[in-house]
mmCIF file of C-alpha atoms in Angstrom:
data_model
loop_
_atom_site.group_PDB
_atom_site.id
_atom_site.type_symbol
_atom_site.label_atom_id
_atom_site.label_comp_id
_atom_site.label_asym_id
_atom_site.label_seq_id
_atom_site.Cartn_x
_atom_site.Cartn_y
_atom_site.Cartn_z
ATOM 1 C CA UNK A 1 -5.782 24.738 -18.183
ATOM 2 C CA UNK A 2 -3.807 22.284 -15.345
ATOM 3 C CA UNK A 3 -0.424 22.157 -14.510
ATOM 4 C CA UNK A 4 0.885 19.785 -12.332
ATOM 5 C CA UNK A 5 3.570 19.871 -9.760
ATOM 6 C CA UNK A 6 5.193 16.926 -9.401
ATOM 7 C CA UNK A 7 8.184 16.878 -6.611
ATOM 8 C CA UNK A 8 9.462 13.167 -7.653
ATOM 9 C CA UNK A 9 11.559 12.732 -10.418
ATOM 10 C CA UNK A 10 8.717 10.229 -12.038
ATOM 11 C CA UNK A 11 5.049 10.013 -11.924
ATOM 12 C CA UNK A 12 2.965 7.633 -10.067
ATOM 13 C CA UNK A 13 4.201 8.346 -6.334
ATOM 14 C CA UNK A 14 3.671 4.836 -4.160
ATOM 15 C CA UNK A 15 2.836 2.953 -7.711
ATOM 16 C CA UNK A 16 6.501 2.472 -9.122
ATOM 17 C CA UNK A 17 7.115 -0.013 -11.686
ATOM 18 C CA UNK A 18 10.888 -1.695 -11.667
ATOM 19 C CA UNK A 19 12.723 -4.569 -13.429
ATOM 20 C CA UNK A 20 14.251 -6.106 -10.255
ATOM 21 C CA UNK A 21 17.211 -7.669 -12.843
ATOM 22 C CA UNK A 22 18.214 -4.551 -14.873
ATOM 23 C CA UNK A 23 17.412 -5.902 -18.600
ATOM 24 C CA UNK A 24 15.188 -8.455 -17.697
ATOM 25 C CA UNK A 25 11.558 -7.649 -18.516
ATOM 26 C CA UNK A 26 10.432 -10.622 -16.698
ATOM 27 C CA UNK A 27 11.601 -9.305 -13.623
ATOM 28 C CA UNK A 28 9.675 -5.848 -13.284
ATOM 29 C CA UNK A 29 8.349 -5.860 -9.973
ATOM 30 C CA UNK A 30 5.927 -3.161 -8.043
ATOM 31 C CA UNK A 31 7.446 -1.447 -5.482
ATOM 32 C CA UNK A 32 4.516 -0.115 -4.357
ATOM 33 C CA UNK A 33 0.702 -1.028 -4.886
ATOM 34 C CA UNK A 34 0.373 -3.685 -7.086
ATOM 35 C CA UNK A 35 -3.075 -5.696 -6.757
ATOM 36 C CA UNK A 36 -6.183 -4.984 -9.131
ATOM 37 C CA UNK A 37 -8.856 -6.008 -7.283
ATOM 38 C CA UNK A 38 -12.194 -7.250 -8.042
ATOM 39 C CA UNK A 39 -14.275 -3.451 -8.275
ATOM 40 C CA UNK A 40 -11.330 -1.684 -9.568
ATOM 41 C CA UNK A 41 -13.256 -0.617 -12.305
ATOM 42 C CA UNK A 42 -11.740 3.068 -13.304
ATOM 43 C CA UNK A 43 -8.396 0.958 -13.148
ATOM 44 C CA UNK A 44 -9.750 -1.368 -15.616
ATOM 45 C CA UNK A 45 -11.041 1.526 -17.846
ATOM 46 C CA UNK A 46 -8.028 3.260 -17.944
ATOM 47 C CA UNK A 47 -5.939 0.150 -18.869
ATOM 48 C CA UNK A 48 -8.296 -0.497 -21.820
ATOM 49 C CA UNK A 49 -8.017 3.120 -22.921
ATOM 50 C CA UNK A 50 -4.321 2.914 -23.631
ATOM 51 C CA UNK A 51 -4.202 -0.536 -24.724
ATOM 52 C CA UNK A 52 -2.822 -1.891 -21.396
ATOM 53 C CA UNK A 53 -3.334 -5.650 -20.519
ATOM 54 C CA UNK A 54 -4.333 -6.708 -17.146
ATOM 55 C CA UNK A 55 -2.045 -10.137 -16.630
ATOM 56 C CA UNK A 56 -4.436 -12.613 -14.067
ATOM 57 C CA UNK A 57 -1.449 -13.530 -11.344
ATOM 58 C CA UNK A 58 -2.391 -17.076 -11.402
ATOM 59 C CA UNK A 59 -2.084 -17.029 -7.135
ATOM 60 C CA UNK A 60 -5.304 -15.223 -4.758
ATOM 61 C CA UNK A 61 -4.610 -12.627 -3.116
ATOM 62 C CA UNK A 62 -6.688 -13.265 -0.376
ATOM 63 C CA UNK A 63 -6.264 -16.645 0.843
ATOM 64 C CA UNK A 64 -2.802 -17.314 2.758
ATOM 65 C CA UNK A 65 -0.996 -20.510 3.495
ATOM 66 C CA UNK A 66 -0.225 -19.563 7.207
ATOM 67 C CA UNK A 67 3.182 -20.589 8.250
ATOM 68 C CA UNK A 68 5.563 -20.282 11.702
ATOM 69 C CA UNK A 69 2.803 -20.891 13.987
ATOM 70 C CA UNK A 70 0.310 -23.497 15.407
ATOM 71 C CA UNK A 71 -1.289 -25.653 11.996
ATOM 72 C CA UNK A 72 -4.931 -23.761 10.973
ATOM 73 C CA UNK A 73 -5.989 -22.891 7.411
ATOM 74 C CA UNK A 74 -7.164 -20.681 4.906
ATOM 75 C CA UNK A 75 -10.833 -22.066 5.725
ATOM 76 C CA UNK A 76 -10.125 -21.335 9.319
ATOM 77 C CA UNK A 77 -9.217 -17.540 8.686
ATOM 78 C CA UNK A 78 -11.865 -16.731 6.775
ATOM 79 C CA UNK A 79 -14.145 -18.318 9.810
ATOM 80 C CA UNK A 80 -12.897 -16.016 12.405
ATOM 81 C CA UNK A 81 -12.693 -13.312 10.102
ATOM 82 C CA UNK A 82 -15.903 -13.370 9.767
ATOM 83 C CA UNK A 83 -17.081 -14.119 13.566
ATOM 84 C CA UNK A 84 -14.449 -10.607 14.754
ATOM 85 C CA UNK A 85 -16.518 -8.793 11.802
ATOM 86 C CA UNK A 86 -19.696 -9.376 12.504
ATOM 87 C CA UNK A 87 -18.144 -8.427 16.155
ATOM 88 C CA UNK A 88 -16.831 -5.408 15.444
ATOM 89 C CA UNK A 89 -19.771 -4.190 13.655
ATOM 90 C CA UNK A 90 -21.782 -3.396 16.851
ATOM 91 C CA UNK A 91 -18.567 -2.779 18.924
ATOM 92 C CA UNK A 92 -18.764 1.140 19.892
ATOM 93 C CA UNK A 93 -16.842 3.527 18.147
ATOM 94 C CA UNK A 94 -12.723 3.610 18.754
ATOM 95 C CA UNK A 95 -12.783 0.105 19.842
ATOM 96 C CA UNK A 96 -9.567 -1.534 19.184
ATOM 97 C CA UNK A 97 -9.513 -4.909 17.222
ATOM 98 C CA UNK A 98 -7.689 -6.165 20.090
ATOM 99 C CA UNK A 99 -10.447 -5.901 22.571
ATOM 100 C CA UNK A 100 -13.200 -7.340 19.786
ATOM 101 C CA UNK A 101 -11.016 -10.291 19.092
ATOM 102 C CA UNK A 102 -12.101 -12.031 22.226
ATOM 103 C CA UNK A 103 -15.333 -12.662 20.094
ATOM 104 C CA UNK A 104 -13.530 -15.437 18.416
ATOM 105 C CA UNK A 105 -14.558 -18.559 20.049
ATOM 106 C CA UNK A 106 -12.171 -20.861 18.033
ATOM 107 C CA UNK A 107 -8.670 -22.286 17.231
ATOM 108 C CA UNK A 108 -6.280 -19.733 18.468
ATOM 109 C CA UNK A 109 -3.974 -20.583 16.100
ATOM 110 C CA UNK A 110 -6.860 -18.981 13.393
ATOM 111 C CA UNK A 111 -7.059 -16.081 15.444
ATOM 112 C CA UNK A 112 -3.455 -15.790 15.745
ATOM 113 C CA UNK A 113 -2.863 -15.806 12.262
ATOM 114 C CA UNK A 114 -5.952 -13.645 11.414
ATOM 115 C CA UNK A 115 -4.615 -10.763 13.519
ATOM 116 C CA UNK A 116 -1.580 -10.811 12.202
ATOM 117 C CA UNK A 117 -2.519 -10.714 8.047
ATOM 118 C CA UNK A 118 -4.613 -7.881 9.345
ATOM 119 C CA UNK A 119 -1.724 -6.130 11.204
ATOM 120 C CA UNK A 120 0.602 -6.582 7.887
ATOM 121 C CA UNK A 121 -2.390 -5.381 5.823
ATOM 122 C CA UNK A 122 -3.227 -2.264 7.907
ATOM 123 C CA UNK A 123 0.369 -1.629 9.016
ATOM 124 C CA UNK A 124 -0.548 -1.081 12.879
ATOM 125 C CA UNK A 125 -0.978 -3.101 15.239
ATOM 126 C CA UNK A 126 -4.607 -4.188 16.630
ATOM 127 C CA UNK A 127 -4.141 -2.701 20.139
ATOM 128 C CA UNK A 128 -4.394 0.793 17.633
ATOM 129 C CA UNK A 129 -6.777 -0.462 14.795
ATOM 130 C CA UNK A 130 -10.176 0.382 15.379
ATOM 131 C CA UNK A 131 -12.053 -2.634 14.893
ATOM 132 C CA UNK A 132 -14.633 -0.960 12.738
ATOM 133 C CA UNK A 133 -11.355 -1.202 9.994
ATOM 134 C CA UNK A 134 -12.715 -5.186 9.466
ATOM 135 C CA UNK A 135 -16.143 -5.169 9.507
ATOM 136 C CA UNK A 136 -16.230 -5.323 5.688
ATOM 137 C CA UNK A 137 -13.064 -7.784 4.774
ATOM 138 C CA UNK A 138 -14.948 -11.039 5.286
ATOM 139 C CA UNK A 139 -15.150 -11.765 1.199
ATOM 140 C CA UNK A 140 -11.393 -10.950 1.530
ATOM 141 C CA UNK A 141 -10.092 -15.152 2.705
ATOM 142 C CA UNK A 142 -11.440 -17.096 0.200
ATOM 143 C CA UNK A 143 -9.959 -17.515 -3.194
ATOM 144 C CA UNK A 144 -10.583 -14.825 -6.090
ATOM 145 C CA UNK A 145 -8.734 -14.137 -8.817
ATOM 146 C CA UNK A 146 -6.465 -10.889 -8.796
ATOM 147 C CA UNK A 147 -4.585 -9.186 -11.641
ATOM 148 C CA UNK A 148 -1.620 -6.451 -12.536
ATOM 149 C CA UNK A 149 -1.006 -4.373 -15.525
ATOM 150 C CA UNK A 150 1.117 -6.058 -17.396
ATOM 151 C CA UNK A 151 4.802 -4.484 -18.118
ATOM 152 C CA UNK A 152 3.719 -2.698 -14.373
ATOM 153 C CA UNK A 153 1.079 -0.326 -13.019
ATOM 154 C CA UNK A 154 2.967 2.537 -13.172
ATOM 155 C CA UNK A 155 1.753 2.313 -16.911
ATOM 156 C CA UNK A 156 -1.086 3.693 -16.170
ATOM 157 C CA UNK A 157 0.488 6.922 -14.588
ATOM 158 C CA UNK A 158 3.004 7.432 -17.168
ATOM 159 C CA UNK A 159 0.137 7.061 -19.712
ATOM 160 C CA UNK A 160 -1.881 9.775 -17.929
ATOM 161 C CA UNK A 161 1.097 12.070 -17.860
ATOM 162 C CA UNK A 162 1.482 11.837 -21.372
ATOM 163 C CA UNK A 163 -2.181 12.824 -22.076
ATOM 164 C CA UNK A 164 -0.634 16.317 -20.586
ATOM 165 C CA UNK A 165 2.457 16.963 -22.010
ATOM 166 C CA UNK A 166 4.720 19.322 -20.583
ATOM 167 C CA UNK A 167 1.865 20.781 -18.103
ATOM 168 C CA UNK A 168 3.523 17.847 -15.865
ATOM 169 C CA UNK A 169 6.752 19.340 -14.009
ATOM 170 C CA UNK A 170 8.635 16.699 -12.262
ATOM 171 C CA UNK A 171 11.084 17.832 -9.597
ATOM 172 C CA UNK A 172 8.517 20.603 -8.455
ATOM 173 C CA UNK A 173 8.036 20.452 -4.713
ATOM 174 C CA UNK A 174 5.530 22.861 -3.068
ATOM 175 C CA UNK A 175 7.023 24.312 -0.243
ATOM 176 C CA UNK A 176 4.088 26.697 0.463
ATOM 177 C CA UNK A 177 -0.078 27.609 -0.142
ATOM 178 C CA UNK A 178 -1.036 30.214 -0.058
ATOM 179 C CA UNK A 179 -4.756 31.087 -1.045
ATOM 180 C CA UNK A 180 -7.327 33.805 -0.609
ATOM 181 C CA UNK A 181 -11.012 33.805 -2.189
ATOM 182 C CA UNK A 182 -9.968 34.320 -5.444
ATOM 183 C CA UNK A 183 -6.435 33.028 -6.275
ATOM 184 C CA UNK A 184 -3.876 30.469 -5.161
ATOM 185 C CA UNK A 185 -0.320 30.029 -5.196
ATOM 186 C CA UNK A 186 2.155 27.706 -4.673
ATOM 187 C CA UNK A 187 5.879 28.341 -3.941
ATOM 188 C CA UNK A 188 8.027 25.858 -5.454
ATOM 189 C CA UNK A 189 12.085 26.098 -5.045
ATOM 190 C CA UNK A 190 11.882 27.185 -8.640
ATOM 191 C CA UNK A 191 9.530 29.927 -8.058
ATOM 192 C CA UNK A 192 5.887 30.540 -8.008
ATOM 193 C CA UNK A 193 2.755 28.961 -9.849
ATOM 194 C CA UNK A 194 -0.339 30.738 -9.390
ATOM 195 C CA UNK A 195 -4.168 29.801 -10.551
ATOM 196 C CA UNK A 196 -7.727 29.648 -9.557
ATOM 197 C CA UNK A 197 -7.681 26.696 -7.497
ATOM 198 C CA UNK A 198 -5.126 23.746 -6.002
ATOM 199 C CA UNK A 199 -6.050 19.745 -5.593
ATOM 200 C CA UNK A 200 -3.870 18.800 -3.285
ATOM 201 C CA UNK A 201 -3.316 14.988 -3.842
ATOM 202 C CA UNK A 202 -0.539 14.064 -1.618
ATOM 203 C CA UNK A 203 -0.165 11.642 1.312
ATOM 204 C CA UNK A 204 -1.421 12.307 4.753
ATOM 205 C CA UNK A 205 1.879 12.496 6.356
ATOM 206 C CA UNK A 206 2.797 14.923 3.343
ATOM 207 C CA UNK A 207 -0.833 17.328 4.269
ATOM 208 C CA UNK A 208 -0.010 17.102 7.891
ATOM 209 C CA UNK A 209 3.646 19.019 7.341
ATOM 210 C CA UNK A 210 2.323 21.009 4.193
ATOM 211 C CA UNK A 211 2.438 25.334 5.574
ATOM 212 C CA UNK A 212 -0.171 27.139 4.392
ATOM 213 C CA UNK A 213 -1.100 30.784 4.653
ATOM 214 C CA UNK A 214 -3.362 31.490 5.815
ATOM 215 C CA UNK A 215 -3.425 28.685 8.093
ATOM 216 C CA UNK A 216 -6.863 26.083 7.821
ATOM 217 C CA UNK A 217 -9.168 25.651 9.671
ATOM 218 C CA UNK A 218 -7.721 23.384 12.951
ATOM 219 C CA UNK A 219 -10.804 21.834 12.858
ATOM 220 C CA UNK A 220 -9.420 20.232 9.497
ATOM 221 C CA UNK A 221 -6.066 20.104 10.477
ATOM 222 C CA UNK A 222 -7.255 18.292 13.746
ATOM 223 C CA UNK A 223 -8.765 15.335 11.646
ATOM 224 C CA UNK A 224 -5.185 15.186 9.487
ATOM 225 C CA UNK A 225 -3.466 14.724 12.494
ATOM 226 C CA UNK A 226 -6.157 12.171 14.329
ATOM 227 C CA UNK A 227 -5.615 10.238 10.696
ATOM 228 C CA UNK A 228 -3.424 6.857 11.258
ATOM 229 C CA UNK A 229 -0.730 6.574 9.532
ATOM 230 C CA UNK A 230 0.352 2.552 8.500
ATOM 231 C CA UNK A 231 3.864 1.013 8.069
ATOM 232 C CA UNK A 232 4.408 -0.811 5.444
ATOM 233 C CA UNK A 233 7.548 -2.509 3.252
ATOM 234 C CA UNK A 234 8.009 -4.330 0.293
ATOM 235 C CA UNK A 235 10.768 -6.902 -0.361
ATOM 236 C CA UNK A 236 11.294 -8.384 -3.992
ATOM 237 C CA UNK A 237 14.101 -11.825 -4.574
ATOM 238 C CA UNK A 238 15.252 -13.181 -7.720
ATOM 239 C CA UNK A 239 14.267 -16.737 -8.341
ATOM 240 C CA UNK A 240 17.105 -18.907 -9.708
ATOM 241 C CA UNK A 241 14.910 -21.909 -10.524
ATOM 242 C CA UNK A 242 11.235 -22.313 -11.885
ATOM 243 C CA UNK A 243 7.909 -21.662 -9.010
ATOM 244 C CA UNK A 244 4.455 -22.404 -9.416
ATOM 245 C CA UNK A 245 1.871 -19.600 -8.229
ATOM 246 C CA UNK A 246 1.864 -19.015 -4.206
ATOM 247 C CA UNK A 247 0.908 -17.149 -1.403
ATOM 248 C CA UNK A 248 2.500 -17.727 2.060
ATOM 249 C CA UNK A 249 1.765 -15.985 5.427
ATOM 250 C CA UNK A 250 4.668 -15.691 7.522
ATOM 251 C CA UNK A 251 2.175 -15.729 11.107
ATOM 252 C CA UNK A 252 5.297 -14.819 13.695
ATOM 253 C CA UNK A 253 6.910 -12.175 11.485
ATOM 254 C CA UNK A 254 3.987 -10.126 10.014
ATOM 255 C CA UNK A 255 4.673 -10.365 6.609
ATOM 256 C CA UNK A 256 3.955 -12.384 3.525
ATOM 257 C CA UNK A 257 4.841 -14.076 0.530
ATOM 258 C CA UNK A 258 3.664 -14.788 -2.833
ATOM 259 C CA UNK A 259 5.038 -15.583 -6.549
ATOM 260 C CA UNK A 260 2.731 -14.776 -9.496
ATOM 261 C CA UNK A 261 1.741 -14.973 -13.149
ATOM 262 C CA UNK A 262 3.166 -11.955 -15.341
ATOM 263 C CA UNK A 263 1.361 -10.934 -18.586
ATOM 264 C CA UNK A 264 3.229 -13.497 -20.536
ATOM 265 C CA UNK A 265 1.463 -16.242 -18.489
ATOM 266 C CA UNK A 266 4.077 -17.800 -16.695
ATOM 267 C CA UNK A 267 5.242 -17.270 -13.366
ATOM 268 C CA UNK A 268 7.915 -14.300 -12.616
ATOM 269 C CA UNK A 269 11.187 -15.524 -11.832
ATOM 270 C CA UNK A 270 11.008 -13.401 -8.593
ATOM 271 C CA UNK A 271 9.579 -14.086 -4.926
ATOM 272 C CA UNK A 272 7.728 -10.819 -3.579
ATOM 273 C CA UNK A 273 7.022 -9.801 -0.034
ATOM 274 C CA UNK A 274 5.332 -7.065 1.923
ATOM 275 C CA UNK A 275 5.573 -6.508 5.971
ATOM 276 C CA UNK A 276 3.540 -4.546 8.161
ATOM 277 C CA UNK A 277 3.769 -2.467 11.724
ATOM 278 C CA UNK A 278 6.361 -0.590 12.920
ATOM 279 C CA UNK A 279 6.998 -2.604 15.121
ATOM 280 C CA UNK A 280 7.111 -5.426 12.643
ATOM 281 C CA UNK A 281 9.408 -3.898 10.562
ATOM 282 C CA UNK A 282 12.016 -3.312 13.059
ATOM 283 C CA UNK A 283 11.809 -7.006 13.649
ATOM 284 C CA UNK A 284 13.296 -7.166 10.078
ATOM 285 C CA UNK A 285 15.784 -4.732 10.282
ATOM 286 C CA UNK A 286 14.473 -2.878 7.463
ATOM 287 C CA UNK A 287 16.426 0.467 9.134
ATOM 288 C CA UNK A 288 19.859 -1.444 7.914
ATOM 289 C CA UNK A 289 18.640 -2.851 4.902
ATOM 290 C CA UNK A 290 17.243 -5.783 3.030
ATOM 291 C CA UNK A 291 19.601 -8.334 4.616
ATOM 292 C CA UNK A 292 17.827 -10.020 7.839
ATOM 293 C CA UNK A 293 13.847 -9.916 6.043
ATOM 294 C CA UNK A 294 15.350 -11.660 2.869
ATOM 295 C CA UNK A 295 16.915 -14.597 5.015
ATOM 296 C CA UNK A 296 13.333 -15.043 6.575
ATOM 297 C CA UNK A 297 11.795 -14.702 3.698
ATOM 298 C CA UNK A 298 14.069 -17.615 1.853
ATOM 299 C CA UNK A 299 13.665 -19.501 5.161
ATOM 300 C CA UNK A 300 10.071 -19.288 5.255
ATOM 301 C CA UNK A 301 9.894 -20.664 1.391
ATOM 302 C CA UNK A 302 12.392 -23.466 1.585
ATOM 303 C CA UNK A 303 10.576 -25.115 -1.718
ATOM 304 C CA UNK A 304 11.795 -21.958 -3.696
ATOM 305 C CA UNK A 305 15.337 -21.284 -4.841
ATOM 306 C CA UNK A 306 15.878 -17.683 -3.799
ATOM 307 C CA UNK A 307 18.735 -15.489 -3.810
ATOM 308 C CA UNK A 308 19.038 -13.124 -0.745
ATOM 309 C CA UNK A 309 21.970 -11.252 -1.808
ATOM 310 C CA UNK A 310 20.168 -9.854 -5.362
ATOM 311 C CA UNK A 311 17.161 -8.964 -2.822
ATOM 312 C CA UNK A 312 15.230 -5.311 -3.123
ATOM 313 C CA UNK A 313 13.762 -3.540 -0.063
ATOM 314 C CA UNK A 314 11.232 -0.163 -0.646
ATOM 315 C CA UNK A 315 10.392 1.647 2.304
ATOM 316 C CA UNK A 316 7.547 4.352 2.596
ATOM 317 C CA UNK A 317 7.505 5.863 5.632
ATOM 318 C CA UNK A 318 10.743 7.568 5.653
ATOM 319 C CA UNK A 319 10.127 8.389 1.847
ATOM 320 C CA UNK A 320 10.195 12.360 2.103
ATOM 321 C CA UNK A 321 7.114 12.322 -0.754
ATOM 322 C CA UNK A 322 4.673 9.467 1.398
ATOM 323 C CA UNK A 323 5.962 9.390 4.746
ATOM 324 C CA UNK A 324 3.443 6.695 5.030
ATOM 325 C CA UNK A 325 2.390 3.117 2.970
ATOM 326 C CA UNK A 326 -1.208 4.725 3.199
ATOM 327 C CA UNK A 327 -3.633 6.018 5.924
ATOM 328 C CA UNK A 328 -4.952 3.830 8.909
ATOM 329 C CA UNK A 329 -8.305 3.713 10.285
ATOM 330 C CA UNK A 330 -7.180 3.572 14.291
ATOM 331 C CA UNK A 331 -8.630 4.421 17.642
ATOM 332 C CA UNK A 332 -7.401 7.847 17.094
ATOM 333 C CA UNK A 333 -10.016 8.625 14.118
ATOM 334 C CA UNK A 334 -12.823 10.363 15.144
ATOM 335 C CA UNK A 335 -16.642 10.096 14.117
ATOM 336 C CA UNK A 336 -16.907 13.104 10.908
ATOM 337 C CA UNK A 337 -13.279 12.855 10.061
ATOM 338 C CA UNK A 338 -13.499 11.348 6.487
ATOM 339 C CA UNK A 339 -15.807 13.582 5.925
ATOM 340 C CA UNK A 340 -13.518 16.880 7.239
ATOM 341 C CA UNK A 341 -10.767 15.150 5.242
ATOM 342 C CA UNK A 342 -13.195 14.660 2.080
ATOM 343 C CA UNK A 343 -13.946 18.503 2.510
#
């Protein structure tokens, strides 16, 4: 027997499925993760066992027209990508990407916009990304296909919810664990749920805060707190005229850009975004709102007929329920800690 605590108001936490237009179907946009990836394969099962459709985006997410900086390509990316990886793949543990950059013997302009799609795509900066973070993303710059459930991927949540029934209870925050040998329970603002045993599936920045009694082990809560946490943002704009399939790098203001295929085949009326760092994101003014990234994101697509003042902004990491996009591999992780955290 499960029950599940939910403290949202909705299920899927940092997967959240919105029309952008209220009304318009063509508009639903993902606030939060969105990409299927090649090797998403319990994604794919679970789509096909409740009838979901995975639309094919018609654009790659991983190769980037790089724009705002010195001219390089897509072909030139994927070059240096692969010279830092093979780099940072004997570079000693902690090593920042910054240092094993310096490997790169080529354009700077490809280096320059290599660090930053990995900056936006980590959400730290490479003076605090261990290198060993790339030594596997070299397939990532040339062009695959990619997909999303179509009607949204939060689909896939609300479809697993409904597999339980009332056993789901939304607006049920634990405050509290405690747990001996035999039993557990959780405090709730609502009162107490007890039972054999807890999963705790929250974010890291959730774990780090989360009392329990008694306390674990600090060797544990050592590796939560040595665990990087990224920044990340999305940004969604109505399109008033018709786009073709895209993706766009912005290289000076780590973010990027992309319109996409929906499930009926044609591309969404709506240009997305997503920006990385902190320190990138204060560059946008995300603290006051969507205002100064959707002018540089219309600005950066001049070939697309955008509207800035219908424009969407979802932050993460002051979401009370993530405090984070996801988790970082930095210099701050330590040899064993996936393992501590997998424990």
């Amino acid at each position: 027997e499960v029950v599940v605590l939910e403290a949202r108001d909705r299920v899927g936490g940092r997967v959240w499925s919105q029309e952008l237009v209220p009304g318009d179907p063509r508009t639903v946009v993902e606030r939060g993760a969105e990409f299927v990836l090649d090797g998403y394969d319990l994604m794919r099962a679970l789509a096909g066992e409740f009838g979901l459709q995975l639309a094919e985006m018609a654009m790659s997410y991983y190769e980037r027209e790089p724009r705002g900086g010195a001219a390089t390509s897509p072909r030139e990316m994927a070059q240096c990508a692969a010279v830092v990886a093979a780099a940072a793949a004997s570079a000693r543990p902690g090593t920042p990407l910054a240092e094993v950059v310096a490997a790169w013997p080529g354009s700077p302009a490809a280096l320059a916009a290599y660090v930053s799609r990995i900056e936006v795509t980590h959400g730290v900066p490479a003076t605090d990304l261990a290198a060993a973070a790339v030594t596997d993303v070299t397939g990532g710059f040339t062009r695959r296909p990619c997909w999303r459930v179509a009607g949204g991927n939060q689909l896939v949540a609300r479809h697993l919810a409904g597999r339980l029934g009332t056993t789901v209870r939304l607006r049920s925050a634990v405050r509290l664990v405690e747990h001996d040998q035999d039993r557990v329970r959780l405090h709730t603002d609502d009162g107490e749920v007890s039972g054999d045993a807890v999963i705790l599936a929250v974010p890291m920045a959730v774990l780090r805060a989360l009392p329990f009694a008694p306390e674990v082990p600090r060797t544990y809560r050592s590796a939560w707190q040595r665990a990087g946490l990224a920044h990340n943002a999305k940004l969604h704009l109505p399109l008033t005229g018709p786009a073709a399939a895209s993706a766009v790098q912005s290289v000076p203001d780590r973010f990027w850009t992309w319109t996409a295929a929906d499930g009926s085949g044609q591309v969404q009326p709506v240009l997305h975004a997503f920006g990385g760092t902190a320190e990138g994101l204060a560059a946008l003014g995300v603290a006051d709102g969507p205002a100064r990234w959707a002018s540089r994101a219309a600005a950066l697509r001049p070939e697309l007929s955008a509207d800035p003042s219908r424009a969407m902004l979802t932050t993460w990491n002051d979401d009370p329920w993530a405090g984070e996009s996801y988790s970082a591999l930095t210099v701050t992780v330590a040899d064993g800690d996936d393992d501590l955290i997998a424990a």
